[in-house]
C-alpha positions as a printed Julia matrix, in Angstrom:
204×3 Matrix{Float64}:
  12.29  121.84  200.76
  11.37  123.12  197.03
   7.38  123.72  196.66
   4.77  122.64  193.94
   6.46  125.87  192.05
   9.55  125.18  192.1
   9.16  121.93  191.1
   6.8   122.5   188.25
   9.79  124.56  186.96
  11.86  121.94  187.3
   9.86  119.46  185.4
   9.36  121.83  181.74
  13.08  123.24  182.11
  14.76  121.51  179.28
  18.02  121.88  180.66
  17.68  119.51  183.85
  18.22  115.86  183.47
  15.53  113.43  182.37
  15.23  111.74  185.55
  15.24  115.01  187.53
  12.63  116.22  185.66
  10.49  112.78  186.38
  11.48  112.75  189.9
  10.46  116.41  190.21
   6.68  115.64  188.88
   7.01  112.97  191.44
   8.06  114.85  194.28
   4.63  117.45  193.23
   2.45  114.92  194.17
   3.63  115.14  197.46
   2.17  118.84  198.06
  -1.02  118.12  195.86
  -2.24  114.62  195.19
  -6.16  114.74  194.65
  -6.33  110.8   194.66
  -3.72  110.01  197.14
   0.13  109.55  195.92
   0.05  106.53  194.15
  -3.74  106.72  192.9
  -2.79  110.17  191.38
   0.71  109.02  189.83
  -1.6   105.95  188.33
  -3.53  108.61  186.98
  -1.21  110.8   185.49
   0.67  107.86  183.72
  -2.55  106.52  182.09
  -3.66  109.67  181.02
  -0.22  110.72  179.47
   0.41  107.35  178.13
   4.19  107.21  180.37
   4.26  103.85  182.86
   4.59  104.24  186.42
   8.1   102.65  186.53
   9.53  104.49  183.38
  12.89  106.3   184.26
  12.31  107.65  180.44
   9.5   109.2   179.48
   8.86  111.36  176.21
   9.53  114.7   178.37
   6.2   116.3   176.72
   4.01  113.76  178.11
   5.98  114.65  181.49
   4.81  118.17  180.66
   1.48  117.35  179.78
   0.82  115.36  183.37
   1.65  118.54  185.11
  -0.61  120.66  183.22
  -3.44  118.55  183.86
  -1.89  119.01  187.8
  -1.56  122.62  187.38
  -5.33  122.56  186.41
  -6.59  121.0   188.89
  -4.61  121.98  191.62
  -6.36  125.64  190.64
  -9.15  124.2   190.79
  -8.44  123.32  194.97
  -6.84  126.57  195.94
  -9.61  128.48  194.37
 -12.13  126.37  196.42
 -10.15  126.79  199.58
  -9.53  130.53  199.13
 -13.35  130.9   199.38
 -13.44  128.14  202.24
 -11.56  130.28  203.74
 -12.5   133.55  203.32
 -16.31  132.01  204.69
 -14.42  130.76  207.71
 -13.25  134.37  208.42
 -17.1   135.63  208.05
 -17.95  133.24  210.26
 -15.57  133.78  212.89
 -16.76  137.0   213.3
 -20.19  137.07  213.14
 -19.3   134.58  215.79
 -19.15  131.17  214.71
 -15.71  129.34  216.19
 -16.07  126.03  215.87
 -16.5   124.3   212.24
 -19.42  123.02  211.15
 -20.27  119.08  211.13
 -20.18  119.47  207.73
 -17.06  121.11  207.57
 -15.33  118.96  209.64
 -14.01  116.48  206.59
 -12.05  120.29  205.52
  -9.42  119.25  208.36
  -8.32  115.45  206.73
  -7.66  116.97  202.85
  -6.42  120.99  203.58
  -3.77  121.64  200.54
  -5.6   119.19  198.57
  -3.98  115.64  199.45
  -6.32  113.27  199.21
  -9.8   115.2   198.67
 -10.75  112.46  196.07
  -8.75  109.84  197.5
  -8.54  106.51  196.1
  -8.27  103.74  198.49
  -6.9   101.76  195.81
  -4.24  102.93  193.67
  -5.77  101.38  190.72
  -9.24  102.1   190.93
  -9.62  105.88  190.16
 -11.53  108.31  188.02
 -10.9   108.67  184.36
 -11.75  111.84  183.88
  -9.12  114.79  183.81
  -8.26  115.49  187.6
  -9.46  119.5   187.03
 -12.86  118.04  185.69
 -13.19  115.9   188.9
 -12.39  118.4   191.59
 -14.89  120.59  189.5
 -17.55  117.92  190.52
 -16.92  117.96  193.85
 -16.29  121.53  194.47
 -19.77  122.26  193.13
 -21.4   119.18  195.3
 -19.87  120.8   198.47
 -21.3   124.02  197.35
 -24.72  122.06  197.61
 -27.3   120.1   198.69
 -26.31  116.56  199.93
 -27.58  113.56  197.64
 -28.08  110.39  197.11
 -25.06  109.63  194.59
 -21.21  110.18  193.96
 -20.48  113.93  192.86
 -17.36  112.52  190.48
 -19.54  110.24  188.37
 -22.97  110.17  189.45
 -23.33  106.33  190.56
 -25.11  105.36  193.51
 -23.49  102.83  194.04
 -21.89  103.77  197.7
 -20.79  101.42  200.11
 -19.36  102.11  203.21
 -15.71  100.83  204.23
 -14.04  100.03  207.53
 -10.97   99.06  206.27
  -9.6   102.43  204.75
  -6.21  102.59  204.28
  -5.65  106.4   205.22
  -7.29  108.43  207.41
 -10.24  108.73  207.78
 -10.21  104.73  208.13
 -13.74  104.25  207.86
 -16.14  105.99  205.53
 -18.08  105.36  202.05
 -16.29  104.46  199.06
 -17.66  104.97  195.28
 -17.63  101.03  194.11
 -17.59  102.71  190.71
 -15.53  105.66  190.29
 -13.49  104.35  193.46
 -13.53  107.64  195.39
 -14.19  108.12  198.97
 -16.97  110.09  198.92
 -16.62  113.38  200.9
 -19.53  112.54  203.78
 -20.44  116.05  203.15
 -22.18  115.53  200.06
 -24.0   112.87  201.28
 -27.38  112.36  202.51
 -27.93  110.82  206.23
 -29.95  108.41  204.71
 -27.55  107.71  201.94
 -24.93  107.35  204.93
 -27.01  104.7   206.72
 -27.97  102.63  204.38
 -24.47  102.15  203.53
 -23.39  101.57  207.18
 -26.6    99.0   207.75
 -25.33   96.85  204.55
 -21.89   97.31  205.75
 -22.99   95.85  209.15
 -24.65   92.94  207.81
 -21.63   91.47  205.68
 -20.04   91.71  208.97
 -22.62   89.66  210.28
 -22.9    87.34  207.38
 -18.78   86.53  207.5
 -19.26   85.38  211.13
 -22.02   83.43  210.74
């Protein structure tokens, strides 16, 4: 099975068919995909101005999507190198078992998904490298009170997530799921106890 690498060359090599270089961009998004699959193909295509069911696009807008890829998904395995390397202080100074607020590490490792979108549609428009920048320096901090991708407060919590994690709080704005990591308890609550209520409120 070729890797992101691989692929990547695949996609700027001028001598490989048009649709092998599309399908090859494609087939990226299956080892790193920041918004999901589909939410990060919507992405890329709206960005680079190529539609999602193109079989011809201008090959430099191709090249374009995976450089703004390429970005980002430096972005990620710079992050995760120091994740990491932490994980190894840790472990021997002692400390085995991941912290509650490391726990969310385990769903997105590689990158896949670490700003999912629940929706394809609804994503961030933003380049992805600026986005993961966000959120890599919101799990560096404090948790607050609002999205790390565009700042909104605006954070509702979902039980009907289509990926795993299947419950958690969603970004009504940017249309994230918000890493619970960066997130207050408080913040948390308050979006379960609304949550709660429209369940309440549909049965009624």
């Amino acid at each position: 099975m070729a890797g992101f690498r691989s692929l990547a060359r695949q996609v700027r090599d001028p001598r490989c068919d048009l649709a092998l270089r599309r399908y090859s961009l494609r087939k990226c998004l299956e080892r790193f995909a920041p918004y999901g699959h589909r939410a990060t193909w919507d992405h890329l295509c709206a960005r680079h101005g190529f539609g999602p069911e193109d079989r011809s696009p201008d090959p430099a807008r191709l090249v374009a999507a995976l450089d703004e890829l390429e970005r980002a998904r430096a972005v990620w395995l710079a992050y995760e190198e120091d994740f990491a390397d932490r994980r190894k202080r840790e472990k021997h100074d002692g400390l085995r078992r991941l912290a509650s607020s490391d726990e969310w590490h385990r769903h997105v490792w590689g990158g896949n998904g670490v700003a999912r979108c629940d929706s394809p549609r609804a994503h961030p428009s933003v380049p992805l490298d600026e986005v993961l920048r966000r959120l890599v320096a919101a799990l560096a901090g404090e948790p607050g009170a609002d999205c790390p991708v565009c700042g909104t407060t605006a954070i509702v919590w979902r039980h009907d997530l289509t990926n795993d994690p299947w419950t958690g709080p969603v970004c009504t704005d940017c249309g994230i799921v918000v890493p619970r990591p960066v997130l207050t308890d408080d913040v948390v609550a308050a979006a379960q106890r609304a949550a709660r209520r429209e369940v309440l409120a549909s049965v009624a």
